[in-house]
Tab-separated table of C-alpha atoms and ligand atoms in Angstrom:
chain	number	residue	atom	x	y	z
G	6	MET	CA	9.407	23.868	-10.560
G	7	SER	CA	10.603	24.568	-7.238
G	8	ILE	CA	9.023	24.569	-4.342
G	9	LEU	CA	9.809	25.920	-0.617
G	10	ILE	CA	8.224	24.665	2.656
G	11	LYS	CA	8.845	27.153	5.171
G	12	ASN	CA	8.977	27.358	9.857
G	13	CYS	CA	7.931	22.630	9.485
G	14	LEU	CA	8.410	20.644	11.769
G	15	VAL	CA	10.007	17.616	10.323
G	16	VAL	CA	9.665	14.119	10.766
G	17	THR	CA	12.437	12.597	8.737
G	18	GLN	CA	12.016	9.186	9.222
G	19	ASP	CA	16.445	9.039	8.525
G	20	LYS	CA	18.599	6.564	9.611
G	21	GLN	CA	18.531	8.475	13.733
G	22	ARG	CA	14.635	9.315	13.204
G	23	ARG	CA	15.236	12.174	13.889
G	24	ILE	CA	12.086	15.413	14.134
G	25	LEU	CA	14.302	19.274	13.216
G	26	LYS	CA	11.758	21.676	14.324
G	27	ASN	CA	11.480	24.969	12.603
G	28	HIS	CA	12.941	23.800	9.298
G	29	ASP	CA	12.470	23.998	5.409
G	30	ILE	CA	12.630	21.974	2.767
G	31	LEU	CA	13.739	22.903	-0.737
G	32	ILE	CA	12.820	20.541	-3.770
G	33	GLU	CA	13.173	21.407	-6.494
G	34	LYS	CA	13.250	19.169	-11.006
G	35	GLY	CA	10.480	15.938	-8.021
G	36	LYS	CA	13.684	16.049	-5.336
G	37	ILE	CA	14.192	16.831	-1.806
G	38	VAL	CA	17.559	18.906	-2.357
G	39	LYS	CA	17.769	20.524	1.476
G	40	VAL	CA	16.190	20.354	4.547
G	41	ALA	CA	17.973	22.962	6.657
G	42	ARG	CA	17.425	26.078	8.911
G	43	ASN	CA	16.643	29.352	7.148
G	44	ILE	CA	17.064	28.261	3.180
G	45	GLN	CA	17.472	31.309	1.271
G	46	ASP	CA	17.519	30.288	-1.999
G	47	TYR	CA	14.322	31.259	-4.767
G	48	ALA	CA	11.772	29.025	-5.142
G	49	ASP	CA	8.487	29.006	-7.997
G	50	LYS	CA	6.183	28.059	-4.917
G	51	ILE	CA	6.404	29.123	-1.196
G	52	ILE	CA	4.112	26.752	1.570
G	53	ASP	CA	3.853	28.316	4.677
G	54	GLY	CA	4.978	25.627	7.516
G	55	GLU	CA	4.001	27.077	10.995
G	56	ASN	CA	1.151	24.709	13.339
G	57	LYS	CA	1.896	21.681	10.471
G	58	VAL	CA	3.855	19.015	10.708
G	59	ALA	CA	6.029	17.299	7.568
G	60	ILE	CA	6.495	13.685	7.145
G	61	PRO	CA	7.231	11.076	4.115
G	62	GLY	CA	4.597	10.271	2.112
G	63	LEU	CA	2.735	7.031	3.577
G	64	ILE	CA	3.626	3.850	1.279
G	65	ASN	CA	0.366	1.531	1.517
G	66	THR	CA	1.847	-1.953	0.549
G	67	HIS	CA	-1.439	-4.178	-0.423
G	68	THR	CA	-4.189	-2.957	-2.094
G	69	HIS	CA	-6.626	-3.244	-5.351
G	70	VAL	CA	-7.731	0.127	-5.350
G	71	SER	CA	-10.433	-0.675	-7.848
G	72	MET	CA	-12.433	-2.022	-5.024
G	73	THR	CA	-14.070	1.608	-4.915
G	74	LEU	CA	-16.657	-0.114	-6.743
G	75	PHE	CA	-17.459	-2.946	-4.298
G	76	ARG	CA	-16.835	-0.364	-0.794
G	77	GLY	CA	-20.053	-1.326	1.292
G	78	TYR	CA	-21.531	-4.266	-1.282
G	79	ALA	CA	-20.907	-6.785	1.348
G	80	ASP	CA	-20.401	-7.053	4.750
G	81	ASP	CA	-20.368	-9.194	7.626
G	82	MET	CA	-19.121	-12.243	6.260
G	83	GLU	CA	-16.241	-14.699	6.185
G	84	LEU	CA	-13.526	-14.796	3.853
G	85	HIS	CA	-14.713	-17.546	1.498
G	86	ARG	CA	-18.473	-17.293	1.681
G	87	TRP	CA	-17.668	-13.123	0.622
G	88	LEU	CA	-15.728	-14.028	-1.595
G	89	THR	CA	-17.861	-16.485	-3.922
G	90	GLU	CA	-20.842	-15.676	-2.993
G	91	LYS	CA	-20.283	-11.707	-3.720
G	92	ILE	CA	-17.382	-10.456	-5.234
G	93	TRP	CA	-16.841	-13.154	-7.725
G	94	PRO	CA	-19.538	-12.742	-9.197
G	95	LEU	CA	-19.830	-9.859	-9.723
G	96	GLU	CA	-15.814	-9.525	-10.266
G	97	ALA	CA	-16.683	-11.715	-13.203
G	98	LYS	CA	-18.714	-8.706	-15.173
G	99	LEU	CA	-16.202	-5.958	-14.509
G	100	GLU	CA	-15.236	-3.771	-17.558
G	101	ALA	CA	-12.194	-2.107	-18.169
G	102	GLU	CA	-13.740	1.902	-17.502
G	103	ASP	CA	-14.791	0.185	-14.518
G	104	CYS	CA	-11.822	-0.353	-12.710
G	105	TYR	CA	-9.901	3.197	-14.475
G	106	LEU	CA	-12.912	4.452	-11.886
G	107	GLY	CA	-12.808	2.997	-9.455
G	108	ALA	CA	-8.865	3.465	-9.114
G	109	LEU	CA	-9.618	6.983	-9.794
G	110	ILE	CA	-11.540	7.843	-6.510
G	111	GLY	CA	-9.561	5.584	-4.792
G	112	CYS	CA	-6.148	7.301	-5.545
G	113	ILE	CA	-8.070	10.327	-4.885
G	114	GLU	CA	-8.668	9.243	-1.609
G	115	MET	CA	-5.255	7.712	-1.471
G	116	VAL	CA	-3.701	11.477	-2.000
G	117	LYS	CA	-6.009	13.093	0.613
G	118	SER	CA	-5.258	10.763	3.186
G	119	GLY	CA	-0.925	11.190	2.753
G	120	ILE	CA	-0.425	8.213	0.696
G	121	THR	CA	1.979	8.651	-2.097
G	122	SER	CA	2.251	5.387	-3.307
G	123	PHE	CA	0.556	2.466	-3.193
G	124	VAL	CA	0.989	-1.653	-4.075
G	125	ASP	CA	-1.884	-2.778	-6.879
G	126	MET	CA	-2.808	-6.126	-8.082
G	127	TYR	CA	-6.040	-6.033	-9.686
G	128	PHE	CA	-6.972	-6.561	-13.644
G	129	PHE	CA	-7.255	-3.992	-16.213
G	130	MET	CA	-3.943	-2.763	-15.029
G	131	ASN	CA	-3.782	-0.595	-18.511
G	132	ASP	CA	-6.890	0.638	-16.968
G	133	VAL	CA	-5.425	1.093	-12.864
G	134	ALA	CA	-2.118	2.944	-14.794
G	135	ARG	CA	-4.175	5.443	-16.512
G	136	ALA	CA	-6.044	7.070	-13.264
G	137	VAL	CA	-2.290	6.064	-11.395
G	138	LYS	CA	-0.916	9.133	-13.834
G	139	GLU	CA	-3.950	11.465	-14.382
G	140	THR	CA	-4.079	11.626	-9.852
G	141	GLY	CA	-0.784	11.995	-10.637
G	142	ILE	CA	0.194	8.852	-7.392
G	143	ARG	CA	3.058	6.808	-7.131
G	144	GLY	CA	1.765	3.336	-8.332
G	145	PHE	CA	3.108	-0.212	-7.660
G	146	LEU	CA	1.271	-2.400	-10.068
G	147	SER	CA	0.637	-5.563	-11.549
G	148	TYR	CA	-1.538	-8.228	-12.985
G	149	ALA	CA	-3.377	-10.486	-10.292
G	150	VAL	CA	-2.769	-14.227	-12.461
G	151	LEU	CA	-4.866	-16.603	-11.663
G	152	ASP	CA	-5.772	-20.260	-12.710
G	153	PHE	CA	-9.252	-19.442	-12.763
G	154	PRO	CA	-10.980	-17.375	-16.097
G	155	THR	CA	-10.845	-13.653	-14.766
G	156	PRO	CA	-12.484	-10.719	-16.644
G	157	CYS	CA	-8.995	-9.789	-18.689
G	158	PHE	CA	-7.830	-13.666	-19.305
G	159	SER	CA	-8.984	-16.406	-20.377
G	160	SER	CA	-6.504	-18.632	-18.348
G	161	PRO	CA	-3.162	-18.936	-16.395
G	162	SER	CA	-0.583	-18.701	-19.417
G	163	GLU	CA	-2.918	-16.369	-20.814
G	164	GLY	CA	-2.441	-14.295	-17.416
G	165	ILE	CA	0.982	-14.518	-17.119
G	166	ARG	CA	1.898	-12.781	-21.464
G	167	LYS	CA	-0.813	-10.432	-19.996
G	168	ALA	CA	1.980	-10.304	-17.290
G	169	GLU	CA	5.332	-9.239	-19.278
G	170	GLU	CA	2.736	-7.213	-21.722
G	171	PHE	CA	1.795	-4.943	-18.817
G	172	TYR	CA	5.766	-5.301	-17.261
G	173	LEU	CA	7.555	-3.833	-20.747
G	174	LYS	CA	4.693	-1.265	-21.212
G	175	TRP	CA	5.179	0.767	-18.369
G	176	SER	CA	8.694	-0.144	-16.985
G	177	GLY	CA	11.282	2.960	-16.406
G	178	ASP	CA	7.385	5.174	-16.656
G	179	PRO	CA	8.443	7.902	-13.572
G	180	LEU	CA	5.315	7.138	-11.391
G	181	VAL	CA	3.311	3.455	-12.383
G	182	GLU	CA	6.357	0.810	-11.525
G	183	PRO	CA	5.228	-2.488	-12.828
G	184	LEU	CA	5.716	-6.108	-10.352
G	185	PHE	CA	5.397	-9.610	-11.110
G	186	SER	CA	1.361	-10.897	-9.247
G	187	ALA	CA	0.638	-14.281	-8.605
G	188	HIS	CA	-3.466	-14.511	-6.131
G	189	ALA	CA	-2.271	-17.009	-3.697
G	190	ILE	CA	-1.053	-20.094	-3.412
G	191	TYR	CA	-4.621	-21.185	-3.123
G	192	THR	CA	-5.508	-20.296	-6.897
G	193	CYS	CA	-2.690	-20.465	-8.302
G	194	SER	CA	-0.914	-24.114	-9.486
G	195	GLU	CA	2.107	-24.619	-8.964
G	196	GLU	CA	2.454	-23.547	-13.031
G	197	THR	CA	1.861	-20.226	-12.605
G	198	LEU	CA	2.928	-19.503	-9.636
G	199	LEU	CA	6.817	-20.926	-11.293
G	200	GLY	CA	5.482	-19.614	-14.241
G	201	ILE	CA	5.693	-15.664	-12.535
G	202	LYS	CA	8.754	-16.449	-10.875
G	203	GLU	CA	10.163	-16.975	-13.648
G	204	LYS	CA	9.112	-14.086	-15.831
G	205	ALA	CA	10.191	-11.852	-12.417
G	206	ASP	CA	13.440	-12.908	-12.489
G	207	LYS	CA	14.027	-12.375	-16.004
G	208	PHE	CA	13.128	-9.044	-15.181
G	209	LYS	CA	14.350	-8.338	-11.803
G	210	ALA	CA	10.779	-7.186	-10.434
G	211	LEU	CA	8.776	-7.525	-7.699
G	212	ILE	CA	6.187	-10.444	-7.142
G	213	HIS	CA	3.276	-9.688	-4.417
G	214	ILE	CA	1.216	-12.697	-3.317
G	215	HIS	CA	-1.751	-12.749	-0.780
G	216	LEU	CA	0.208	-15.911	1.893
G	217	SER	CA	-1.157	-17.542	4.337
G	218	GLU	CA	-4.159	-14.766	5.405
G	219	THR	CA	-6.829	-17.638	6.946
G	220	GLU	CA	-6.697	-20.987	8.746
G	221	LYS	CA	-8.188	-22.431	5.561
G	222	GLU	CA	-5.549	-21.727	3.572
G	223	VAL	CA	-2.406	-23.369	5.685
G	224	ARG	CA	-5.323	-26.608	6.633
G	225	GLU	CA	-5.977	-26.640	3.544
G	226	SER	CA	-2.201	-26.497	2.232
G	227	ILE	CA	-0.752	-29.085	4.518
G	228	GLU	CA	-3.436	-31.514	2.588
G	229	LYS	CA	-2.663	-31.077	-0.453
G	230	THR	CA	1.558	-30.582	0.211
G	231	GLY	CA	2.382	-31.747	3.221
G	232	LEU	CA	3.664	-28.348	4.134
G	233	PRO	CA	2.252	-25.218	5.110
G	234	PRO	CA	2.321	-22.137	2.326
G	235	ALA	CA	5.249	-20.377	3.053
G	236	LEU	CA	7.463	-24.053	3.874
G	237	TYR	CA	5.900	-25.107	0.510
G	238	LEU	CA	6.879	-21.567	-1.149
G	239	GLU	CA	10.199	-22.196	-0.646
G	240	LYS	CA	10.366	-25.674	-1.181
G	241	ILE	CA	9.451	-24.996	-4.683
G	242	GLY	CA	12.208	-22.236	-4.093
G	243	PHE	CA	9.820	-19.309	-4.888
G	244	LEU	CA	10.620	-17.063	-2.279
G	245	SER	CA	13.089	-14.958	-2.531
G	246	GLU	CA	13.876	-11.472	-1.527
G	247	ASN	CA	11.715	-9.676	-4.981
G	248	VAL	CA	8.648	-11.735	-2.673
G	249	LEU	CA	6.345	-9.213	-0.705
G	250	ALA	CA	4.058	-11.373	0.798
G	251	ALA	CA	0.453	-10.007	1.750
G	252	HIS	CA	-0.944	-11.241	4.636
G	253	CYS	CA	0.832	-13.642	7.178
G	254	THR	CA	-1.293	-13.946	10.316
G	255	TRP	CA	-1.004	-18.003	9.839
G	256	LEU	CA	2.542	-17.548	9.637
G	257	ASN	CA	4.626	-20.316	12.122
G	258	LYS	CA	7.938	-20.145	13.951
G	259	GLU	CA	9.512	-22.077	10.276
G	260	GLU	CA	7.677	-20.824	8.446
G	261	ILE	CA	9.857	-17.233	10.347
G	262	GLY	CA	12.308	-18.165	10.250
G	263	VAL	CA	12.451	-18.773	6.538
G	264	PHE	CA	11.096	-15.512	5.618
G	265	SER	CA	14.278	-14.201	7.555
G	266	GLU	CA	16.685	-16.041	6.032
G	267	LYS	CA	15.531	-15.266	2.432
G	268	LYS	CA	14.833	-11.229	2.684
G	269	VAL	CA	11.126	-11.905	2.089
G	270	LYS	CA	8.882	-8.443	2.406
G	271	VAL	CA	5.905	-8.719	4.484
G	272	SER	CA	2.757	-6.152	4.338
G	273	HIS	CA	0.214	-6.740	7.597
G	274	ASN	CA	-2.758	-5.448	6.944
G	275	PRO	CA	-4.579	-5.450	10.902
G	276	VAL	CA	-7.993	-3.813	9.976
G	277	SER	CA	-9.117	-6.616	6.329
G	278	ASN	CA	-7.242	-8.840	8.529
G	279	MET	CA	-9.924	-7.869	11.802
G	280	LYS	CA	-12.613	-7.388	9.609
G	281	LEU	CA	-12.861	-10.145	8.271
G	282	ALA	CA	-11.539	-11.998	11.666
G	283	VAL	CA	-9.313	-14.398	9.724
G	284	GLY	CA	-7.462	-15.696	12.595
G	285	GLY	CA	-4.971	-16.013	13.451
G	286	ARG	CA	-2.082	-14.068	15.525
G	287	PHE	CA	0.220	-12.132	12.139
G	288	PRO	CA	4.663	-12.713	14.639
G	289	LEU	CA	4.947	-8.781	14.356
G	290	LYS	CA	7.272	-8.895	17.256
G	291	ALA	CA	9.356	-12.162	16.147
G	292	LEU	CA	9.388	-10.953	12.337
G	293	MET	CA	11.112	-7.288	13.821
G	294	GLU	CA	13.532	-10.318	15.721
G	295	LYS	CA	14.204	-11.588	12.496
G	296	LYS	CA	14.839	-7.970	11.014
G	297	VAL	CA	12.421	-8.836	8.224
G	298	THR	CA	10.899	-5.651	6.318
G	299	LEU	CA	8.146	-5.118	6.958
G	300	SER	CA	5.295	-2.499	5.543
G	301	LEU	CA	1.234	-1.832	6.134
G	302	GLY	CA	-1.297	-2.328	4.367
G	303	THR	CA	-4.998	-1.302	3.842
G	304	ASP	CA	-5.980	-4.350	1.341
G	305	GLY	CA	-9.141	-3.573	-0.929
G	306	PRO	CA	-11.485	-1.156	-0.125
G	307	ALA	CA	-13.811	-4.127	-0.054
G	308	SER	CA	-12.397	-5.522	3.205
G	309	ASN	CA	-11.504	-2.319	5.131
G	310	ASN	CA	-13.800	-0.159	4.242
G	311	SER	CA	-10.821	2.042	3.655
G	312	LEU	CA	-7.688	2.810	2.516
G	313	ASP	CA	-6.321	5.395	5.422
G	314	LEU	CA	-2.896	4.592	7.042
G	315	PHE	CA	-3.954	6.853	9.730
G	316	GLU	CA	-6.438	4.605	11.403
G	317	THR	CA	-3.908	1.307	9.631
G	318	MET	CA	-1.218	2.443	11.872
G	319	LYS	CA	-3.709	3.062	14.944
G	320	ALA	CA	-4.926	-0.332	14.580
G	321	THR	CA	-1.181	-1.663	14.221
G	322	SER	CA	-0.392	-0.793	17.904
G	323	LEU	CA	-3.813	-1.571	19.941
G	324	LEU	CA	-4.016	-4.935	17.981
G	325	HIS	CA	-1.017	-6.217	19.207
G	326	LYS	CA	-0.709	-4.614	22.454
G	327	TYR	CA	-4.588	-6.438	23.322
G	328	LEU	CA	-3.201	-9.663	21.194
G	329	ASN	CA	-0.004	-9.102	24.045
G	330	ARG	CA	-0.499	-7.973	27.117
G	331	ASP	CA	2.065	-5.814	26.176
G	332	PRO	CA	1.017	-1.443	26.680
G	333	THR	CA	4.685	-1.049	25.717
G	334	PHE	CA	5.203	-2.989	21.673
G	335	PRO	CA	5.235	-1.255	19.276
G	336	SER	CA	5.869	2.142	19.891
G	337	ALA	CA	4.194	4.809	17.591
G	338	GLN	CA	7.972	4.863	15.973
G	339	GLN	CA	8.259	1.511	15.037
G	340	VAL	CA	4.306	1.236	13.149
G	341	LEU	CA	5.432	4.784	12.081
G	342	ASP	CA	8.828	3.634	10.437
G	343	MET	CA	6.145	0.683	8.993
G	344	ALA	CA	3.943	2.727	6.851
G	345	THR	CA	7.300	5.952	5.627
G	346	ILE	CA	10.601	3.628	5.063
G	347	GLY	CA	9.171	-0.030	6.307
G	348	GLY	CA	7.048	0.651	3.070
G	349	ALA	CA	9.798	2.286	0.536
G	350	THR	CA	11.880	-1.014	2.111
G	351	ALA	CA	9.223	-3.291	0.486
G	352	LEU	CA	9.896	-1.857	-2.893
G	353	ARG	CA	13.192	-2.526	-2.762
G	354	LYS	CA	13.304	1.643	-3.540
G	355	GLU	CA	14.485	2.755	0.261
G	356	ARG	CA	17.238	4.775	-1.581
G	357	GLU	CA	14.841	6.102	-3.572
G	358	LEU	CA	11.405	6.592	-1.266
G	359	GLY	CA	10.682	6.282	2.728
G	360	SER	CA	12.415	9.551	4.397
G	361	ILE	CA	12.444	13.506	4.508
G	362	GLU	CA	16.212	13.675	3.413
G	363	PRO	CA	18.611	15.333	0.800
G	364	GLY	CA	18.988	13.588	-2.338
G	365	LYS	CA	15.500	11.769	-2.325
G	366	LYS	CA	12.348	11.771	-4.132
G	367	ALA	CA	10.239	15.115	-3.400
G	368	ASP	CA	6.899	12.943	-2.151
G	369	ILE	CA	5.938	14.511	1.112
G	370	VAL	CA	3.018	14.922	2.825
G	371	ILE	CA	1.941	18.371	5.953
G	372	LEU	CA	-0.199	17.777	8.234
G	373	ASN	CA	-2.766	21.267	9.892
G	374	PHE	CA	-1.793	20.175	13.482
G	375	ARG	CA	-3.217	23.254	15.092
G	376	LYS	CA	-6.264	21.419	16.054
G	377	PRO	CA	-8.277	20.475	19.698
G	378	HIS	CA	-7.282	16.361	19.133
G	379	LEU	CA	-3.435	17.431	18.363
G	380	THR	CA	-3.203	19.599	21.303
G	381	PRO	CA	-1.115	19.716	22.637
G	382	LEU	CA	2.361	18.592	21.422
G	383	HIS	CA	4.757	16.404	23.737
G	384	LYS	CA	5.808	14.348	20.785
G	385	VAL	CA	4.776	14.229	17.215
G	386	VAL	CA	5.629	10.781	16.355
G	387	SER	CA	2.801	10.189	18.890
G	388	HIS	CA	0.322	11.950	17.321
G	389	LEU	CA	1.408	10.857	13.992
G	390	VAL	CA	0.441	7.241	15.221
G	391	TYR	CA	-2.258	7.350	17.892
G	392	SER	CA	-4.048	11.033	17.173
G	393	ALA	CA	-3.553	11.935	13.568
G	394	LYS	CA	-6.364	11.847	11.085
G	395	ALA	CA	-5.843	11.874	7.195
G	396	SER	CA	-8.433	14.630	7.441
G	397	ASP	CA	-5.851	16.125	9.208
G	398	VAL	CA	-2.970	15.883	6.112
G	399	GLU	CA	-2.998	19.435	4.003
G	400	THR	CA	-1.094	19.773	0.861
G	401	VAL	CA	0.664	16.524	-0.318
G	402	ILE	CA	3.787	16.884	-3.138
G	403	ILE	CA	4.642	13.433	-5.088
G	404	ASN	CA	7.278	13.070	-7.406
G	405	GLY	CA	7.778	17.482	-7.175
G	406	GLU	CA	4.361	18.562	-7.381
G	407	ILE	CA	1.582	19.740	-5.628
G	408	LEU	CA	-0.980	17.707	-5.749
G	409	LEU	CA	-3.440	18.831	-2.694
G	410	GLU	CA	-2.813	21.777	-1.091
G	411	GLU	CA	-4.873	23.587	1.481
G	412	GLY	CA	-7.212	20.585	0.876
G	413	LYS	CA	-7.684	21.640	-2.350
G	414	LEU	CA	-6.733	18.981	-5.308
G	415	LEU	CA	-5.571	20.706	-7.776
G	416	ARG	CA	-4.751	18.284	-10.915
G	417	LEU	CA	-9.570	16.906	-10.802
G	418	ASN	CA	-12.519	17.505	-10.225
G	419	GLU	CA	-13.776	15.111	-7.838
G	420	ARG	CA	-17.306	16.250	-7.097
G	421	LYS	CA	-17.413	15.030	-10.945
G	422	VAL	CA	-15.101	11.365	-10.176
G	423	ILE	CA	-17.879	11.068	-7.244
G	424	GLU	CA	-20.711	11.889	-9.485
G	425	ARG	CA	-19.230	9.449	-12.198
G	426	VAL	CA	-17.999	6.685	-9.786
G	427	ASN	CA	-21.605	6.518	-8.598
G	428	GLU	CA	-23.620	6.136	-12.294
G	429	ARG	CA	-20.545	2.984	-13.138
G	430	VAL	CA	-21.969	1.789	-9.766
G	431	ALA	CA	-24.979	1.478	-10.471
G	432	ASN	CA	-24.878	0.209	-13.953
G	433	LEU	CA	-22.899	-2.218	-12.503
G	434	ILE	CA	-25.201	-4.078	-10.721
G	435	LYS	CA	-27.670	-4.270	-12.808
G	436	ARG	CA	-25.250	-4.954	-16.127
S	199	ZN	ZN1	-5.715	-8.507	-0.438
C-alpha cells in the first residue's frame, strides 16, 4: 500500500536536522520514497497534514512491556525491597498468557503514544512477540537471563538455550528483531554473562543489560570484584559496541572513558530512576562529550508507570538542567535526538530507522498541533519536548502500515483488550 502525507510540517531528524514546512511524504512498500513539496505521485491513501507535525517514530530502548500487569501494584518502595517483596513473588506465578496480554496492552499504549520501536527484556518472549505481531509495532526482544529460577527456565544454561532458540526462531522477521540479554551483574554470574556474550557474538547480535543502576549494585560489585560494574564487565571482556546498557546512573569517569572506547550504547531512563530514587547522577554531559551513543527508555511500566517517551523527553531535559543548575543543557534538540536517531543508532539501525528520509523504513508519527497547549508555534522541536503530550499523537505508521488513524486503533479492539487484561490480572493476583 502506498501512502501520501500532504502539506505537513516535517521534523526530519536527518543529519542537518532539517525542519520542512508544507512538505509531502510518499511511502511505498514500507519505505519512505520521497520527501518534497507537491508530490504528484499516485497513492492508495492520502493523509491531510494541515496543522500536523510528522516526526520519526520514537524509540524506547529499555522496557519490560509485560510488566504493565504490575502497573500501580506496588509503588513508593525502595528498589531491592520492591523487587524481592512485591515483583519477584508475582513474577514467579506468571504464565505465558499473562505476558502476552501484558505485552499487548503495553504495545497498544506505545503505538498510541508515538513509540514505533521498543527494546524488551523479559520472560515468555514468544508470547511478547505474538503481541508485537498482532499490534504491528517493532519489537527488539530478548529473554532476560539470570541465575535464579524464572517462570521460563530453572537454570541459567537453560535460559541461554531458550534465548538462542528464540533468536533463531525470530531472526529475519520484519517486525520482531531478536537479541540477547543478561539481566544484570548482580543477578548473573561471570559464567552466565560470558555465556550470553558467546551466543550474541556468534550471531553478531546486540546484548541488553541493566548496569550501574543503584549504589548497592556498585558497592557490592566493588566488594566482590574490586571494581565498579562497568570496569568489571570490561575486565571479563563483556563490553563491546554490541552492548546496550540501561540506566548507568552511577558511572564514574573511568567507566565513561571505557564506554567511549568500546562504543557501548546507553539507554537513559530518567523517570524510572527518579521514581525509584536510585541516586547517582546519570552523566549525560560527560557521555555526550565522549560521543557515547545515547537513547531514552521508559523502563517497565511497574517502575515508571507509563510507556510515554514525550514525558521521558521532558523529564530528561528538566532533570539535567536542575541537577547541573544549567538551563542551557540539554537542549530540546539534543533530547529529541536521543528519542529518535540516538535510539536507532543504539540499535545499530541508524540506516533504517530514526529519521524521515528517503530510503528509510516508514515509521512515522503524526501529531495534531492545533491544540491550545501547542499554540503559538515558534519552535516545533521545543514544543515536541516541552509541551506536546502522548495524547497529541493522532496517526502512527509503522513499516508502511497505518496502525493508528486519527486516534483510532485500526488492527485491534482496544476496549476488548482492556477487559481481557483486567480479568487476567485479577486471576494472577488470586493464583
Ligand atoms: Zn529495566
